[in-house]
Amino acid sequence: MSDPDVSVSPVKAEAWYSYGIDKTLHRLTTAPHRGLAEKTVMERRRTYGLNEITTIAGRNNWQILLDQFTNVMLLMLIGVAIISGALDLISLRLGEETMEGFPFKDTIAIFAIVILNGLLGYFQESRAEKALAALKKMASPKVQVLRDGDRQEIKAASLVPGDIILLEAGSQLCADGQLIEAANLLIRESALTGEAQPVEKNASNTGLPLDTPLGDRQNMVFSGTEVVQGRGKVVITNTGMATELGKIAEMLQRVAPEPTPLQKRMENLAGVLVSGSLLLVTLVIILGVWQSGWGELRQLVETSLSMAVAVVPEGLPAVITVTLALGTQRMIKRHALIRKLPAVETLGSVNVICSDKTGTLTQNKMVVREVLTHGDRLSIGGEGYQPQGNIIHLSDGEQRATSGPWPPALQLLCLNAILCNDSELNYNPGEMEWQVIGDPTEGALLVLAKKFGFDQAQLRPSFMRRGEFPFSSERKRMGVIVEVPAEGESPLANLLGILENLALTPGPYLIFSKGSPELLLPHCGQIHTADHCVPLNFQHQEQILSDNNLMASRGLRVLGFACKSLAQIPSTPDLIAAEDNLVWLGMVGMLDAPRPEVRLAVEKSLAAGIRTVMITGDHPLTALAIAKDLGINQAGDRFLTGQTLEQLQQSDLEAQVEEVSVFARVSPEHKLRIVKAFQARNRFVAMTGDGVNDAPALKQADIGIAMGITGTDVSKEASDMVLLDDNFATIVAAAEEGRVVYNNIRNFIKYILGSNVGEVITIASAPLLGLSAVPLTPLQILWMNLVTDGLPALALAMEPGEPNIMKRRPFSPQESIFSRGLGAYIIRIGLVFAVVTITLMVWAYHSADLAGAPDSWKTMVFTTLCIAQMGHAIAVRSNHRLTIEMNPLTNPYLWGAVIVTTILQLCLVYFEPLRNFFGTDWLSPQQLLVCFGFSSLMFVWVELEKLLARFIK
Ligand code: ATP
């Protein structure tokens, strides 16, 4: 083989599929067993760049900016600016003085605010797009690569031509490559060819004809496709834009991020508010003209313009975007990566969590505790993956330490554990510990074999693998065919003797199978006894199944082992038959301790009205033992197995599903039925999954959750959220954050819309009460809606959440955001606002002359509305707790926002240039005191409401 360190000339567009694999490996100067050297990788990265598709663009900056101005609320503001400008123009023509000194001030100011708001929206959205892109990057696939002879996991972006990668079911391909090896490899290429059915792939020594179309290139795998089944080894031929996907990248327009349900509802709300305000404007003008004739038209138009501006919550869309973005950041701190933005707000509505067992509820750190063959029961000591531990013989009621020699059946079981196994056990001198690369269940078997003195590194090279039946969650077992080494070459001196002893006619090949005992046993026709094989009879089977149940009910994960010799490697149609009439060797029971934090998380979710349901491929008794331990299975709960489920009609499943807390021995397709059954009962379901076949269930679930560590790329792609630590407790934490986000959104909607209603009523009342002018100009209203409402609203989005947030039932996702009293609150508080301000307005209007500034009443109304909102912001933080009952330091941003906003408002009154610009008047200390006095009533009112609610309850 060529030296992998030799640098390669840039790969031109070559027809790799037409080459035999050896030629490809030669041209790419790489070695299939070692991969590239790091030095070569660096050189090639300089030549080919990162393995990324660079032209799939989202919205570009101009599009994001333009989108800001298509917002219906901004369009209305632009309309207001134009009408206001027209009014000023008429005044100028008539030689009148415009209202506040110099012409077109409102128009200019409104345009400035429109532009500012647009820019703000632009910065927030482009930041959100960047944040989403960063999240996407974090969720970007990893690949198993061979470099310098070591198997490593790297980011797909680091691949270079010549890299050797390993594929397994669920892998997503991120570069193009040619197959070196393939075992039952099925790949779904729909992203590239549109063909939904997975296609079979094979390594080829000769290459394919040059005119082979893309869809028929069986010896190649392509970026953007996914492995549905089997295993494979691939040499990377093209990366990044040179891949087939890269070539059509321009055609793949990335779909713009979906607005969340709440954002959609807010868009609708904006529409309603805008049309409502137009209606109001028309009404005020018609009524006004009818009451006082055309002479008052000018003032009526001004009143209407102010009302139109007042009714629209200009600051709201920005605050919602920021809140959702903050939510994703808080969730990531708790190890939940949000892939689809709607999940942030809908997580709070989850009321059923369907969780996998292994790795999510348990630690996925397996240790074999017991080995059971026909003649021996052994207890295995030791911790973790450290391959040391005492072996105690438990048979015949006595216990004695033992160290071999091991009976033949045990030796074969250990050989099976090593050879029917795709994982590796290595000592990492840097971290001074033993590590498993691959499946922890298989890792535990390698540790077990090593405790018996069988070493993977020594045995695997002698037994060449000639065929395999990969593990799948449906079959729940795995098999391999290996070549028996010739006598004298075997590292097991007495191997042939053992095979003879077991009456396994020593054929040139052996088949080893391991998997779920109940499913493996029907494929066995013999059982070994102390030193030979006998036909497997009914008693044997009963004994094995009862031992299996006994181990499982202690929470152990049980695996059975079997083997037989083969005279020849079976042809493809015979592969299934090859797995029949096996010789039963024994069983092992391994412990996978529950994660310690899960018990508390289950308890917490129960209190929050969220049910936890375990869905596992494992034995029902193992599952039940762990579910009981964790508090998932409670008195009166039932369990269902995949077998029973298969016989149930969907309607029967729907009738029973609420009583079941454990589904055991299920296959991925059952998960889909379970989700649908819960949804038919109006449940809002979060479902975890890691395998490629879990994808449909993850898509169907209201929140599909993939595993960050053990999850396949396909499952991640289908999910709404990825658990970075694979931990169940993280789901509960994310649900809690979801509730906090939703609560905060409700709080600031209450806060913003309440004040808008108050403003509108106050403005509308002025002409009705016979006051000579409109109390607030459009400019002042914009100031209130954007600055004095906007800043505290942003701070309310940072509220950490009420202590009882996980002690109440979840909100239904169908429920309107205005339900549970929110709509009523907005109207009620709006009225209180209006009553307070109108009382002040009437009083100030009649006493203003005394202060020598005839228009100061308007500034008092303006100031009171602003300051009253500060009190409202402080009080609205909690629905139940009084302000004095809350720790003021939990949300320092709010206090900051209140102080800054108050100072800004005072600047508008006491800083002359601003006073001139905003058209305010200087207020005497007495007047200011009156404003503060009236404003505080708002705070007092909201606090009194909370007190009253306690008595009513
Ligand atoms: P969960 O869905 O909770 O993660 P699980 O990991 O126990 O469940 P599977 O991985 O589908 O579910 O395993 C189901 C059964 O298949 C196990 O109980 C075991 O008997 C068998 N099994 C698991 N891993 C292997 C393996 N690598 N080789 C052979 N059999 C296996």
PDB file of N, CA, C and O in Angstrom, residues 152-206:
ATOM      1  N   GLN A 152     -11.045   7.700  15.602  1.00  0.00           N
ATOM      2  CA  GLN A 152     -11.360   8.927  16.347  1.00  0.00           C
ATOM      3  C   GLN A 152     -12.706   9.458  15.902  1.00  0.00           C
ATOM      4  O   GLN A 152     -13.151   9.159  14.800  1.00  0.00           O
ATOM      5  N   GLU A 153     -13.301  10.301  16.748  1.00  0.00           N
ATOM      6  CA  GLU A 153     -14.532  10.961  16.334  1.00  0.00           C
ATOM      7  C   GLU A 153     -14.198  12.418  16.062  1.00  0.00           C
ATOM      8  O   GLU A 153     -13.634  13.092  16.929  1.00  0.00           O
ATOM      9  N   ILE A 154     -14.495  12.893  14.852  1.00  0.00           N
ATOM     10  CA  ILE A 154     -14.176  14.287  14.526  1.00  0.00           C
ATOM     11  C   ILE A 154     -15.394  14.960  13.912  1.00  0.00           C
ATOM     12  O   ILE A 154     -16.343  14.294  13.514  1.00  0.00           O
ATOM     13  N   LYS A 155     -15.338  16.296  13.850  1.00  0.00           N
ATOM     14  CA  LYS A 155     -16.410  17.029  13.183  1.00  0.00           C
ATOM     15  C   LYS A 155     -16.337  16.763  11.681  1.00  0.00           C
ATOM     16  O   LYS A 155     -15.245  16.732  11.108  1.00  0.00           O
ATOM     17  N   ALA A 156     -17.518  16.627  11.071  1.00  0.00           N
ATOM     18  CA  ALA A 156     -17.542  16.304   9.642  1.00  0.00           C
ATOM     19  C   ALA A 156     -16.824  17.372   8.817  1.00  0.00           C
ATOM     20  O   ALA A 156     -16.250  17.071   7.773  1.00  0.00           O
ATOM     21  N   ALA A 157     -16.813  18.609   9.316  1.00  0.00           N
ATOM     22  CA  ALA A 157     -16.186  19.691   8.553  1.00  0.00           C
ATOM     23  C   ALA A 157     -14.687  19.472   8.405  1.00  0.00           C
ATOM     24  O   ALA A 157     -14.049  20.040   7.522  1.00  0.00           O
ATOM     25  N   SER A 158     -14.072  18.642   9.268  1.00  0.00           N
ATOM     26  CA  SER A 158     -12.622  18.454   9.201  1.00  0.00           C
ATOM     27  C   SER A 158     -12.194  17.366   8.236  1.00  0.00           C
ATOM     28  O   SER A 158     -11.005  17.083   8.125  1.00  0.00           O
ATOM     29  N   LEU A 159     -13.143  16.721   7.574  1.00  0.00           N
ATOM     30  CA  LEU A 159     -12.754  15.635   6.652  1.00  0.00           C
ATOM     31  C   LEU A 159     -11.986  16.173   5.440  1.00  0.00           C
ATOM     32  O   LEU A 159     -12.274  17.267   4.954  1.00  0.00           O
ATOM     33  N   VAL A 160     -11.027  15.372   4.968  1.00  0.00           N
ATOM     34  CA  VAL A 160     -10.308  15.734   3.740  1.00  0.00           C
ATOM     35  C   VAL A 160     -10.298  14.509   2.815  1.00  0.00           C
ATOM     36  O   VAL A 160     -10.488  13.383   3.289  1.00  0.00           O
ATOM     37  N   PRO A 161     -10.082  14.712   1.516  1.00  0.00           N
ATOM     38  CA  PRO A 161      -9.998  13.560   0.622  1.00  0.00           C
ATOM     39  C   PRO A 161      -8.896  12.613   1.097  1.00  0.00           C
ATOM     40  O   PRO A 161      -7.819  13.074   1.486  1.00  0.00           O
ATOM     41  N   GLY A 162      -9.190  11.322   1.064  1.00  0.00           N
ATOM     42  CA  GLY A 162      -8.207  10.341   1.521  1.00  0.00           C
ATOM     43  C   GLY A 162      -8.505   9.849   2.924  1.00  0.00           C
ATOM     44  O   GLY A 162      -8.000   8.804   3.333  1.00  0.00           O
ATOM     45  N   ASP A 163      -9.346  10.570   3.689  1.00  0.00           N
ATOM     46  CA  ASP A 163      -9.725  10.096   5.023  1.00  0.00           C
ATOM     47  C   ASP A 163     -10.491   8.786   4.893  1.00  0.00           C
ATOM     48  O   ASP A 163     -11.238   8.584   3.932  1.00  0.00           O
ATOM     49  N   ILE A 164     -10.295   7.914   5.895  1.00  0.00           N
ATOM     50  CA  ILE A 164     -11.053   6.660   5.912  1.00  0.00           C
ATOM     51  C   ILE A 164     -12.107   6.806   7.001  1.00  0.00           C
ATOM     52  O   ILE A 164     -11.765   7.080   8.162  1.00  0.00           O
ATOM     53  N   ILE A 165     -13.384   6.657   6.647  1.00  0.00           N
ATOM     54  CA  ILE A 165     -14.411   6.798   7.685  1.00  0.00           C
ATOM     55  C   ILE A 165     -15.206   5.504   7.828  1.00  0.00           C
ATOM     56  O   ILE A 165     -15.237   4.675   6.910  1.00  0.00           O
ATOM     57  N   LEU A 166     -15.819   5.353   9.021  1.00  0.00           N
ATOM     58  CA  LEU A 166     -16.594   4.146   9.302  1.00  0.00           C
ATOM     59  C   LEU A 166     -18.070   4.519   9.366  1.00  0.00           C
ATOM     60  O   LEU A 166     -18.432   5.542   9.965  1.00  0.00           O
ATOM     61  N   LEU A 167     -18.894   3.712   8.753  1.00  0.00           N
ATOM     62  CA  LEU A 167     -20.332   4.007   8.723  1.00  0.00           C
ATOM     63  C   LEU A 167     -21.074   2.962   9.531  1.00  0.00           C
ATOM     64  O   LEU A 167     -20.692   1.804   9.574  1.00  0.00           O
ATOM     65  N   GLU A 168     -22.168   3.395  10.171  1.00  0.00           N
ATOM     66  CA  GLU A 168     -23.072   2.435  10.795  1.00  0.00           C
ATOM     67  C   GLU A 168     -24.488   2.955  10.628  1.00  0.00           C
ATOM     68  O   GLU A 168     -24.663   4.099  10.190  1.00  0.00           O
ATOM     69  N   ALA A 169     -25.461   2.148  10.980  1.00  0.00           N
ATOM     70  CA  ALA A 169     -26.850   2.563  10.797  1.00  0.00           C
ATOM     71  C   ALA A 169     -27.075   3.885  11.502  1.00  0.00           C
ATOM     72  O   ALA A 169     -26.688   4.044  12.665  1.00  0.00           O
ATOM     73  N   GLY A 170     -27.649   4.830  10.815  1.00  0.00           N
ATOM     74  CA  GLY A 170     -27.935   6.132  11.420  1.00  0.00           C
ATOM     75  C   GLY A 170     -26.916   7.196  11.070  1.00  0.00           C
ATOM     76  O   GLY A 170     -27.147   8.367  11.305  1.00  0.00           O
ATOM     77  N   SER A 171     -25.763   6.814  10.510  1.00  0.00           N
ATOM     78  CA  SER A 171     -24.769   7.839  10.157  1.00  0.00           C
ATOM     79  C   SER A 171     -25.304   8.669   9.008  1.00  0.00           C
ATOM     80  O   SER A 171     -25.971   8.161   8.119  1.00  0.00           O
ATOM     81  N   GLN A 172     -24.948   9.960   9.055  1.00  0.00           N
ATOM     82  CA  GLN A 172     -25.293  10.823   7.938  1.00  0.00           C
ATOM     83  C   GLN A 172     -23.995  11.062   7.169  1.00  0.00           C
ATOM     84  O   GLN A 172     -22.972  11.355   7.783  1.00  0.00           O
ATOM     85  N   LEU A 173     -24.047  10.947   5.857  1.00  0.00           N
ATOM     86  CA  LEU A 173     -22.816  11.157   5.102  1.00  0.00           C
ATOM     87  C   LEU A 173     -22.603  12.632   4.856  1.00  0.00           C
ATOM     88  O   LEU A 173     -23.542  13.349   4.489  1.00  0.00           O
ATOM     89  N   CYS A 174     -21.375  13.083   5.089  1.00  0.00           N
ATOM     90  CA  CYS A 174     -21.105  14.511   4.968  1.00  0.00           C
ATOM     91  C   CYS A 174     -20.051  14.771   3.899  1.00  0.00           C
ATOM     92  O   CYS A 174     -19.523  15.871   3.808  1.00  0.00           O
ATOM     93  N   ALA A 175     -19.678  13.765   3.147  1.00  0.00           N
ATOM     94  CA  ALA A 175     -18.738  13.931   2.040  1.00  0.00           C
ATOM     95  C   ALA A 175     -18.980  12.758   1.104  1.00  0.00           C
ATOM     96  O   ALA A 175     -19.654  11.801   1.477  1.00  0.00           O
ATOM     97  N   ASP A 176     -18.432  12.842  -0.122  1.00  0.00           N
ATOM     98  CA  ASP A 176     -18.578  11.716  -1.045  1.00  0.00           C
ATOM     99  C   ASP A 176     -17.418  10.756  -0.831  1.00  0.00           C
ATOM    100  O   ASP A 176     -16.305  11.179  -0.482  1.00  0.00           O
ATOM    101  N   GLY A 177     -17.662   9.479  -1.078  1.00  0.00           N
ATOM    102  CA  GLY A 177     -16.568   8.533  -0.891  1.00  0.00           C
ATOM    103  C   GLY A 177     -16.836   7.223  -1.590  1.00  0.00           C
ATOM    104  O   GLY A 177     -17.946   6.972  -2.071  1.00  0.00           O
ATOM    105  N   GLN A 178     -15.799   6.396  -1.645  1.00  0.00           N
ATOM    106  CA  GLN A 178     -15.945   5.082  -2.267  1.00  0.00           C
ATOM    107  C   GLN A 178     -15.849   4.012  -1.184  1.00  0.00           C
ATOM    108  O   GLN A 178     -15.064   4.140  -0.231  1.00  0.00           O
ATOM    109  N   LEU A 179     -16.636   2.943  -1.358  1.00  0.00           N
ATOM    110  CA  LEU A 179     -16.697   1.910  -0.326  1.00  0.00           C
ATOM    111  C   LEU A 179     -15.488   0.990  -0.376  1.00  0.00           C
ATOM    112  O   LEU A 179     -15.114   0.492  -1.452  1.00  0.00           O
ATOM    113  N   ILE A 180     -14.864   0.783   0.781  1.00  0.00           N
ATOM    114  CA  ILE A 180     -13.779  -0.188   0.891  1.00  0.00           C
ATOM    115  C   ILE A 180     -14.374  -1.510   1.363  1.00  0.00           C
ATOM    116  O   ILE A 180     -14.019  -2.582   0.905  1.00  0.00           O
ATOM    117  N   GLU A 181     -15.310  -1.385   2.323  1.00  0.00           N
ATOM    118  CA  GLU A 181     -16.021  -2.575   2.814  1.00  0.00           C
ATOM    119  C   GLU A 181     -17.472  -2.191   2.976  1.00  0.00           C
ATOM    120  O   GLU A 181     -17.771  -1.032   3.278  1.00  0.00           O
ATOM    121  N   ALA A 182     -18.379  -3.170   2.831  1.00  0.00           N
ATOM    122  CA  ALA A 182     -19.797  -2.902   3.108  1.00  0.00           C
ATOM    123  C   ALA A 182     -20.430  -4.176   3.626  1.00  0.00           C
ATOM    124  O   ALA A 182     -20.176  -5.254   3.094  1.00  0.00           O
ATOM    125  N   ALA A 183     -21.203  -4.077   4.710  1.00  0.00           N
ATOM    126  CA  ALA A 183     -21.919  -5.239   5.230  1.00  0.00           C
ATOM    127  C   ALA A 183     -23.390  -4.866   5.338  1.00  0.00           C
ATOM    128  O   ALA A 183     -23.741  -3.994   6.136  1.00  0.00           O
ATOM    129  N   ASN A 184     -24.200  -5.490   4.510  1.00  0.00           N
ATOM    130  CA  ASN A 184     -25.659  -5.234   4.481  1.00  0.00           C
ATOM    131  C   ASN A 184     -25.973  -3.752   4.445  1.00  0.00           C
ATOM    132  O   ASN A 184     -26.874  -3.278   5.130  1.00  0.00           O
ATOM    133  N   LEU A 185     -25.225  -3.018   3.672  1.00  0.00           N
ATOM    134  CA  LEU A 185     -25.341  -1.556   3.716  1.00  0.00           C
ATOM    135  C   LEU A 185     -26.505  -1.058   2.854  1.00  0.00           C
ATOM    136  O   LEU A 185     -26.559  -1.327   1.657  1.00  0.00           O
ATOM    137  N   LEU A 186     -27.431  -0.360   3.517  1.00  0.00           N
ATOM    138  CA  LEU A 186     -28.556   0.253   2.801  1.00  0.00           C
ATOM    139  C   LEU A 186     -28.483   1.752   3.041  1.00  0.00           C
ATOM    140  O   LEU A 186     -28.358   2.189   4.190  1.00  0.00           O
ATOM    141  N   ILE A 187     -28.571   2.526   1.954  1.00  0.00           N
ATOM    142  CA  ILE A 187     -28.441   3.981   2.109  1.00  0.00           C
ATOM    143  C   ILE A 187     -29.622   4.683   1.467  1.00  0.00           C
ATOM    144  O   ILE A 187     -30.046   4.319   0.368  1.00  0.00           O
ATOM    145  N   ARG A 188     -30.177   5.667   2.213  1.00  0.00           N
ATOM    146  CA  ARG A 188     -31.284   6.445   1.651  1.00  0.00           C
ATOM    147  C   ARG A 188     -30.690   7.673   0.963  1.00  0.00           C
ATOM    148  O   ARG A 188     -30.025   8.482   1.606  1.00  0.00           O
ATOM    149  N   GLU A 189     -30.934   7.773  -0.343  1.00  0.00           N
ATOM    150  CA  GLU A 189     -30.319   8.858  -1.113  1.00  0.00           C
ATOM    151  C   GLU A 189     -31.344   9.883  -1.565  1.00  0.00           C
ATOM    152  O   GLU A 189     -31.088  10.656  -2.490  1.00  0.00           O
ATOM    153  N   SER A 190     -32.515   9.880  -0.898  1.00  0.00           N
ATOM    154  CA  SER A 190     -33.613  10.720  -1.406  1.00  0.00           C
ATOM    155  C   SER A 190     -33.227  12.189  -1.546  1.00  0.00           C
ATOM    156  O   SER A 190     -33.675  12.863  -2.466  1.00  0.00           O
ATOM    157  N   ALA A 191     -32.346  12.680  -0.659  1.00  0.00           N
ATOM    158  CA  ALA A 191     -31.962  14.093  -0.723  1.00  0.00           C
ATOM    159  C   ALA A 191     -31.288  14.409  -2.056  1.00  0.00           C
ATOM    160  O   ALA A 191     -31.338  15.543  -2.533  1.00  0.00           O
ATOM    161  N   LEU A 192     -30.672  13.394  -2.641  1.00  0.00           N
ATOM    162  CA  LEU A 192     -29.894  13.618  -3.850  1.00  0.00           C
ATOM    163  C   LEU A 192     -30.633  13.174  -5.105  1.00  0.00           C
ATOM    164  O   LEU A 192     -30.663  13.864  -6.120  1.00  0.00           O
ATOM    165  N   THR A 193     -31.262  11.976  -4.998  1.00  0.00           N
ATOM    166  CA  THR A 193     -31.865  11.403  -6.215  1.00  0.00           C
ATOM    167  C   THR A 193     -33.385  11.494  -6.200  1.00  0.00           C
ATOM    168  O   THR A 193     -34.028  11.232  -7.202  1.00  0.00           O
ATOM    169  N   GLY A 194     -33.976  11.833  -5.032  1.00  0.00           N
ATOM    170  CA  GLY A 194     -35.434  11.896  -4.938  1.00  0.00           C
ATOM    171  C   GLY A 194     -36.049  10.525  -4.731  1.00  0.00           C
ATOM    172  O   GLY A 194     -37.239  10.394  -4.479  1.00  0.00           O
ATOM    173  N   GLU A 195     -35.235   9.474  -4.768  1.00  0.00           N
ATOM    174  CA  GLU A 195     -35.737   8.114  -4.600  1.00  0.00           C
ATOM    175  C   GLU A 195     -35.894   7.820  -3.105  1.00  0.00           C
ATOM    176  O   GLU A 195     -34.919   7.834  -2.369  1.00  0.00           O
ATOM    177  N   ALA A 196     -37.145   7.537  -2.676  1.00  0.00           N
ATOM    178  CA  ALA A 196     -37.392   7.386  -1.239  1.00  0.00           C
ATOM    179  C   ALA A 196     -36.866   6.048  -0.705  1.00  0.00           C
ATOM    180  O   ALA A 196     -36.435   5.960   0.441  1.00  0.00           O
ATOM    181  N   GLN A 197     -36.893   4.998  -1.542  1.00  0.00           N
ATOM    182  CA  GLN A 197     -36.460   3.678  -1.085  1.00  0.00           C
ATOM    183  C   GLN A 197     -34.947   3.650  -0.886  1.00  0.00           C
ATOM    184  O   GLN A 197     -34.203   4.098  -1.768  1.00  0.00           O
ATOM    185  N   PRO A 198     -34.463   3.085   0.234  1.00  0.00           N
ATOM    186  CA  PRO A 198     -33.014   2.982   0.416  1.00  0.00           C
ATOM    187  C   PRO A 198     -32.395   2.054  -0.643  1.00  0.00           C
ATOM    188  O   PRO A 198     -33.061   1.125  -1.108  1.00  0.00           O
ATOM    189  N   VAL A 199     -31.157   2.328  -1.029  1.00  0.00           N
ATOM    190  CA  VAL A 199     -30.511   1.486  -2.034  1.00  0.00           C
ATOM    191  C   VAL A 199     -29.357   0.697  -1.418  1.00  0.00           C
ATOM    192  O   VAL A 199     -28.747   1.134  -0.450  1.00  0.00           O
ATOM    193  N   GLU A 200     -29.100  -0.476  -1.994  1.00  0.00           N
ATOM    194  CA  GLU A 200     -28.051  -1.341  -1.473  1.00  0.00           C
ATOM    195  C   GLU A 200     -26.703  -0.872  -2.018  1.00  0.00           C
ATOM    196  O   GLU A 200     -26.615  -0.454  -3.176  1.00  0.00           O
ATOM    197  N   LYS A 201     -25.676  -0.937  -1.204  1.00  0.00           N
ATOM    198  CA  LYS A 201     -24.348  -0.505  -1.650  1.00  0.00           C
ATOM    199  C   LYS A 201     -23.338  -1.633  -1.417  1.00  0.00           C
ATOM    200  O   LYS A 201     -23.443  -2.371  -0.433  1.00  0.00           O
ATOM    201  N   ASN A 202     -22.361  -1.733  -2.320  1.00  0.00           N
ATOM    202  CA  ASN A 202     -21.329  -2.768  -2.187  1.00  0.00           C
ATOM    203  C   ASN A 202     -19.977  -2.195  -2.568  1.00  0.00           C
ATOM    204  O   ASN A 202     -19.907  -1.321  -3.439  1.00  0.00           O
ATOM    205  N   ALA A 203     -18.937  -2.736  -1.966  1.00  0.00           N
ATOM    206  CA  ALA A 203     -17.592  -2.345  -2.406  1.00  0.00           C
ATOM    207  C   ALA A 203     -17.309  -3.071  -3.721  1.00  0.00           C
ATOM    208  O   ALA A 203     -17.841  -4.157  -3.952  1.00  0.00           O
ATOM    209  N   SER A 204     -16.532  -2.451  -4.593  1.00  0.00           N
ATOM    210  CA  SER A 204     -16.266  -3.116  -5.867  1.00  0.00           C
ATOM    211  C   SER A 204     -14.782  -3.027  -6.210  1.00  0.00           C
ATOM    212  O   SER A 204     -14.157  -1.975  -6.037  1.00  0.00           O
ATOM    213  N   ASN A 205     -14.252  -4.165  -6.645  1.00  0.00           N
ATOM    214  CA  ASN A 205     -12.826  -4.172  -6.972  1.00  0.00           C
ATOM    215  C   ASN A 205     -12.544  -3.742  -8.398  1.00  0.00           C
ATOM    216  O   ASN A 205     -11.420  -3.474  -8.759  1.00  0.00           O
ATOM    217  N   THR A 206     -13.620  -3.706  -9.192  1.00  0.00           N
ATOM    218  CA  THR A 206     -13.379  -3.450 -10.610  1.00  0.00           C
ATOM    219  C   THR A 206     -13.827  -2.073 -11.067  1.00  0.00           C
ATOM    220  O   THR A 206     -13.352  -1.568 -12.072  1.00  0.00           O
TER     221      THR A 206
END
